[in-house]
CSV table of C-alpha atoms and ligand atoms in Angstrom, one decimal:
chain,number,residue,atom,x,y,z
A,1,MET,CA,112.4,122.1,98.6
A,2,ALA,CA,110.4,120.9,95.6
A,3,ARG,CA,109.4,117.3,95.6
A,4,PRO,CA,109.0,115.3,92.4
A,5,VAL,CA,105.5,114.3,91.4
A,6,VAL,CA,105.4,110.5,90.9
A,7,ILE,CA,102.6,108.7,89.1
A,8,ALA,CA,103.1,104.9,89.6
A,9,GLY,CA,101.0,102.1,88.1
A,10,ASN,CA,100.6,98.9,90.2
A,11,TRP,CA,99.5,96.3,87.7
A,12,LYS,CA,99.1,93.6,90.4
A,13,MET,CA,98.6,90.1,89.0
A,14,ASN,CA,97.5,91.3,85.6
A,15,GLY,CA,99.1,91.2,82.2
A,16,THR,CA,100.9,88.5,80.2
A,17,ILE,CA,104.2,89.4,78.5
A,18,PRO,CA,102.5,90.4,75.2
A,19,GLU,CA,99.9,92.4,77.1
A,20,THR,CA,102.7,94.2,79.0
A,21,GLU,CA,104.4,95.0,75.8
A,22,SER,CA,101.3,96.5,74.2
A,23,LEU,CA,100.3,98.5,77.3
A,24,ILE,CA,103.8,100.0,77.5
A,25,GLY,CA,103.7,100.8,73.8
A,26,ALA,CA,100.4,102.6,74.3
A,27,LEU,CA,101.7,104.6,77.2
A,28,LEU,CA,104.9,105.6,75.4
A,29,ASN,CA,102.8,106.8,72.5
A,30,GLY,CA,100.6,109.0,74.7
A,31,LEU,CA,103.0,110.4,77.2
A,32,PRO,CA,102.9,114.2,77.4
A,33,THR,CA,106.1,115.7,75.9
A,34,GLY,CA,108.1,117.6,78.5
A,35,GLY,CA,105.8,116.4,81.3
A,36,SER,CA,107.4,117.1,84.6
A,37,CYS,CA,106.2,114.1,86.5
A,38,GLU,CA,108.0,110.8,87.0
A,39,VAL,CA,106.1,107.8,85.6
A,40,VAL,CA,106.7,104.4,87.1
A,41,VAL,CA,105.0,101.1,86.0
A,42,CYS,CA,105.2,97.9,88.1
A,43,PRO,CA,104.2,94.8,86.1
A,44,PRO,CA,104.4,91.3,87.5
A,45,PHE,CA,107.8,89.6,87.8
A,46,PRO,CA,107.7,87.5,84.6
A,47,SER,CA,107.0,90.6,82.5
A,48,LEU,CA,109.8,92.8,83.9
A,49,VAL,CA,112.5,91.9,81.3
A,50,ALA,CA,110.1,92.4,78.4
A,51,ALA,CA,108.9,95.6,80.0
A,52,ARG,CA,112.4,96.9,80.2
A,53,ALA,CA,113.0,96.2,76.5
A,54,ALA,CA,109.7,97.7,75.5
A,55,ILE,CA,110.5,100.9,77.4
A,56,GLY,CA,113.9,101.3,75.7
A,57,SER,CA,114.9,104.9,76.1
A,58,GLY,CA,111.3,106.0,76.9
A,59,ALA,CA,110.5,108.2,79.9
A,60,ILE,CA,109.0,105.5,82.0
A,61,ARG,CA,110.7,104.0,85.1
A,62,LEU,CA,110.2,100.4,85.9
A,63,GLY,CA,109.4,98.9,89.3
A,64,ALA,CA,108.7,95.5,90.9
A,65,GLN,CA,105.7,94.8,93.1
A,66,ASP,CA,107.7,93.2,95.9
A,67,CYS,CA,111.2,91.8,96.8
A,68,SER,CA,112.5,89.4,99.3
A,69,GLU,CA,114.1,90.5,102.6
A,70,HIS,CA,116.7,87.8,102.1
A,71,GLU,CA,119.8,88.1,100.0
A,72,SER,CA,119.5,84.6,98.3
A,73,GLY,CA,119.0,81.0,99.0
A,74,ALA,CA,116.3,78.5,99.8
A,75,TYR,CA,113.2,80.7,99.6
A,76,THR,CA,111.1,79.1,97.0
A,77,GLY,CA,109.0,81.6,95.0
A,78,GLU,CA,110.8,84.7,96.3
A,79,VAL,CA,112.7,87.2,94.2
A,80,SER,CA,115.8,89.0,95.4
A,81,THR,CA,116.9,92.6,94.9
A,82,ALA,CA,120.0,91.3,93.1
A,83,MET,CA,117.7,89.6,90.5
A,84,LEU,CA,115.7,92.8,90.1
A,85,LEU,CA,118.9,94.8,89.6
A,86,THR,CA,119.8,92.7,86.6
A,87,VAL,CA,116.5,93.6,84.8
A,88,PRO,CA,117.1,96.4,85.8
A,89,VAL,CA,114.3,98.1,87.8
A,90,SER,CA,114.7,101.3,89.7
A,91,HIS,CA,111.7,101.0,92.1
A,92,VAL,CA,110.1,98.3,94.2
A,93,ILE,CA,106.7,98.4,96.0
A,94,ILE,CA,107.0,97.3,99.6
A,95,GLY,CA,104.2,96.5,102.1
A,96,HIS,CA,101.3,96.9,99.8
A,97,SER,CA,98.1,96.2,101.8
A,98,GLU,CA,97.4,93.1,99.7
A,99,ARG,CA,100.8,91.7,100.8
A,100,ARG,CA,100.0,92.7,104.4
A,101,THR,CA,96.5,91.2,104.5
A,102,LEU,CA,96.7,88.3,102.1
A,103,PHE,CA,100.2,87.2,102.8
A,104,GLN,CA,100.6,88.2,106.5
A,105,GLU,CA,103.4,90.7,105.9
A,106,THR,CA,104.2,92.5,109.1
A,107,ASP,CA,105.7,95.9,109.8
A,108,ASP,CA,108.9,94.2,110.9
A,109,ARG,CA,109.1,92.3,107.6
A,110,VAL,CA,108.4,95.6,105.7
A,111,ASN,CA,111.3,97.1,107.5
A,112,LEU,CA,113.7,94.3,106.5
A,113,LYS,CA,112.6,94.6,102.9
A,114,VAL,CA,113.0,98.4,102.9
A,115,LYS,CA,116.5,98.0,104.2
A,116,ARG,CA,117.3,95.3,101.6
A,117,ALA,CA,115.9,97.5,98.8
A,118,LEU,CA,117.8,100.6,99.9
A,119,GLY,CA,121.0,98.5,100.3
A,120,ALA,CA,120.6,97.5,96.6
A,121,GLY,CA,120.2,101.1,95.5
A,122,LEU,CA,116.5,100.6,94.7
A,123,THR,CA,113.8,103.2,95.5
A,124,PRO,CA,111.2,101.6,97.8
A,125,ILE,CA,107.6,102.7,97.4
A,126,VAL,CA,106.5,101.9,100.9
A,127,CYS,CA,102.7,101.5,101.3
A,128,ILE,CA,100.8,102.3,104.5
A,129,GLY,CA,97.2,102.8,105.3
A,130,GLU,CA,94.3,101.9,107.6
A,131,THR,CA,91.5,99.5,107.1
A,132,GLU,CA,87.8,100.5,107.2
A,133,SER,CA,87.4,99.2,110.8
A,134,GLU,CA,90.5,101.0,112.0
A,135,ARG,CA,89.2,104.3,110.5
A,136,GLU,CA,85.8,103.7,112.1
A,137,ALA,CA,87.5,103.1,115.4
A,138,ASN,CA,89.4,106.4,115.1
A,139,ALA,CA,92.6,104.5,114.9
A,140,THR,CA,93.9,105.8,111.6
A,141,GLU,CA,96.6,108.0,113.1
A,142,ALA,CA,97.8,105.3,115.5
A,143,VAL,CA,98.0,102.7,112.6
A,144,LEU,CA,99.9,105.1,110.4
A,145,GLU,CA,102.2,106.1,113.2
A,146,ARG,CA,103.0,102.4,113.9
A,147,GLN,CA,103.5,101.5,110.3
A,148,ILE,CA,106.0,104.3,109.9
A,149,ARG,CA,107.8,103.9,113.2
A,150,VAL,CA,108.3,100.1,112.8
A,151,GLY,CA,108.4,99.8,109.0
A,152,LEU,CA,111.0,102.6,108.6
A,153,ALA,CA,113.0,101.9,111.8
A,154,ASP,CA,116.7,102.3,111.9
A,155,LEU,CA,117.0,104.3,108.7
A,156,ASP,CA,119.3,107.4,108.7
A,157,GLY,CA,118.3,110.7,107.1
A,158,ASP,CA,119.9,110.0,103.8
A,159,GLU,CA,118.2,106.6,103.5
A,160,LEU,CA,114.8,108.1,104.5
A,161,ALA,CA,115.2,110.8,101.8
A,162,ARG,CA,115.5,108.1,99.2
A,163,LEU,CA,112.0,106.7,99.9
A,164,VAL,CA,108.7,107.2,98.3
A,165,VAL,CA,105.7,106.6,100.6
A,166,ALA,CA,102.2,105.7,99.4
A,167,TYR,CA,99.3,106.4,101.7
A,168,GLU,CA,96.6,103.9,100.6
A,169,PRO,CA,93.5,103.7,102.8
A,170,VAL,CA,92.7,99.9,102.5
A,171,TRP,CA,88.9,100.6,102.2
A,172,ALA,CA,89.6,102.7,99.1
A,173,ILE,CA,91.7,100.1,97.2
A,174,GLY,CA,89.8,98.5,94.3
A,175,THR,CA,86.5,99.5,95.8
A,176,GLY,CA,85.7,102.7,93.8
A,177,LYS,CA,85.5,104.5,97.2
A,178,THR,CA,88.1,107.3,97.2
A,179,ALA,CA,89.1,109.4,100.1
A,180,THR,CA,88.0,113.0,99.5
A,181,PRO,CA,90.9,115.3,98.7
A,182,GLU,CA,90.4,116.8,102.1
A,183,MET,CA,90.6,113.5,103.9
A,184,ALA,CA,93.6,112.4,102.0
A,185,GLN,CA,95.3,115.7,102.6
A,186,GLU,CA,94.8,115.4,106.3
A,187,ALA,CA,96.3,111.9,106.4
A,188,HIS,CA,99.2,113.0,104.2
A,189,ALA,CA,100.0,115.9,106.4
A,190,PHE,CA,100.0,113.5,109.4
A,191,VAL,CA,102.3,111.1,107.5
A,192,ARG,CA,104.7,113.9,106.7
A,193,LYS,CA,104.8,114.9,110.3
A,194,GLN,CA,105.6,111.4,111.3
A,195,LEU,CA,108.3,111.1,108.7
A,196,ASP,CA,109.8,114.3,110.0
A,197,SER,CA,109.8,112.9,113.5
A,198,LEU,CA,112.1,110.1,112.3
A,199,HIS,CA,114.6,112.6,111.1
A,200,PRO,CA,114.0,116.4,111.2
A,201,GLY,CA,113.6,118.0,107.8
A,202,VAL,CA,113.2,114.7,105.9
A,203,GLY,CA,109.4,114.9,105.8
A,204,ASP,CA,109.5,117.7,103.2
A,205,ARG,CA,111.8,115.7,100.9
A,206,ILE,CA,109.8,112.4,100.7
A,207,PRO,CA,107.1,112.2,97.9
A,208,ILE,CA,103.9,110.9,99.5
A,209,LEU,CA,101.6,109.3,96.9
A,210,TYR,CA,97.9,108.7,97.4
A,211,GLY,CA,96.5,105.4,96.4
A,212,GLY,CA,93.0,103.9,96.4
A,213,SER,CA,90.6,104.1,93.4
A,214,VAL,CA,92.5,107.0,91.8
A,215,LYS,CA,90.8,107.6,88.4
A,216,ALA,CA,91.0,110.0,85.5
A,217,ASP,CA,88.2,112.0,87.0
A,218,ASN,CA,89.4,112.4,90.6
A,219,ALA,CA,93.2,112.6,90.1
A,220,ALA,CA,93.4,116.4,89.5
A,221,GLY,CA,91.4,117.1,92.7
A,222,LEU,CA,93.6,114.8,94.8
A,223,LEU,CA,96.9,116.1,93.2
A,224,SER,CA,96.0,119.7,93.9
A,225,GLU,CA,96.4,119.1,97.6
A,226,ARG,CA,99.5,120.5,99.2
A,227,ASP,CA,100.9,117.2,100.6
A,228,ILE,CA,99.7,114.8,97.8
A,229,ASP,CA,102.8,114.4,95.6
A,230,GLY,CA,101.5,111.8,93.2
A,231,ALA,CA,99.4,108.6,92.9
A,232,LEU,CA,99.8,104.9,93.1
A,233,VAL,CA,97.2,103.6,90.7
A,234,GLY,CA,95.9,100.1,90.4
A,235,GLY,CA,92.9,99.4,88.2
A,236,ALA,CA,93.1,102.6,86.2
A,237,SER,CA,96.8,102.0,85.4
A,238,LEU,CA,95.8,99.0,83.2
A,239,LYS,CA,93.8,101.3,80.8
A,240,PRO,CA,96.2,103.5,78.8
A,241,ALA,CA,93.7,106.4,78.3
A,242,ASP,CA,92.9,106.5,82.0
A,243,PHE,CA,96.5,106.2,83.2
A,244,LEU,CA,97.6,108.9,80.6
A,245,ALA,CA,94.9,111.2,81.9
A,246,ILE,CA,96.2,110.7,85.5
A,247,ILE,CA,99.7,111.4,84.2
A,248,ALA,CA,98.5,114.5,82.5
A,249,ALA,CA,96.9,115.6,85.8
A,250,GLY,CA,100.3,115.1,87.6
A,251,SER,CA,102.4,116.9,84.9
A,252,GLY,CA,103.1,120.5,85.4
A,253,THR,CA,102.6,120.5,89.1
A,254,LEU,CA,105.5,120.7,91.5
A,255,GLN,CA,104.7,120.1,95.1
A,256,GLY,CA,106.2,121.9,98.1
A,257,ALA,CA,108.0,124.4,95.8
B,301,PGA,P1,93.2,100.7,92.9
B,301,PGA,O1,94.5,100.1,93.6
B,301,PGA,O2,93.7,102.0,92.2
B,301,PGA,O3,92.7,99.7,92.0
B,301,PGA,O4,92.3,101.1,94.0
B,301,PGA,C1,95.5,100.9,94.2
B,301,PGA,C2,96.6,100.0,94.7
B,301,PGA,O5,96.3,98.9,95.2
B,301,PGA,O6,97.8,100.4,94.7
């Protein structure tokens, strides 16, 4: 079965509302016509409504960078899936390594958020990946296995098939160090096998994005790998020319066909 190619931009804590509007305008102007990949941008919460308006009927999907695992109530500073649906957004990043390391987000919490997002009809982009010390200790596969087993626990085949997974080695995020296409492919194949072990056959249906210092000049090499179905892009997604070049690298390729 062919999997969609997804190029997603994670803007992190960057961009005021006017900056969001101008970045989206530049992206809409430069999008390849008839491109076959799905483009998603994830601005900070305060910019989402303006981003939605700026996109209009353009071929860009909108995502949030996080959501609460709770439905509503006394959770100061949190944003619920119901709020995100009124923007509306279609995607939500869950379990980004910055949430895990800076905000103590555990695999159990990731699991609750994934369930909450799926229940709301959103597409979770679930991030997993090992730190540098875990890789050096040969623990990469054990870490990925745990993040998948716990983070995606209790989901049935139909729910799993609605996920996007992003493999982001933590040592490659924002550092300029990228996994080689071969290293990334090896990890992606392992992740796909683990997804399949949750529900037979589902591994082939879930797009697995690579993230970690994806740039205009390394995107094509990464995306040419069999199990790399797209990219989650941080820094380079804030520069229209760079992000458009990554989108161009993702257009016209259909994975797993
Ligand atoms: P980066 O970030 O592309 O700046 O390394 C990727 C991410 O954090 O998703």
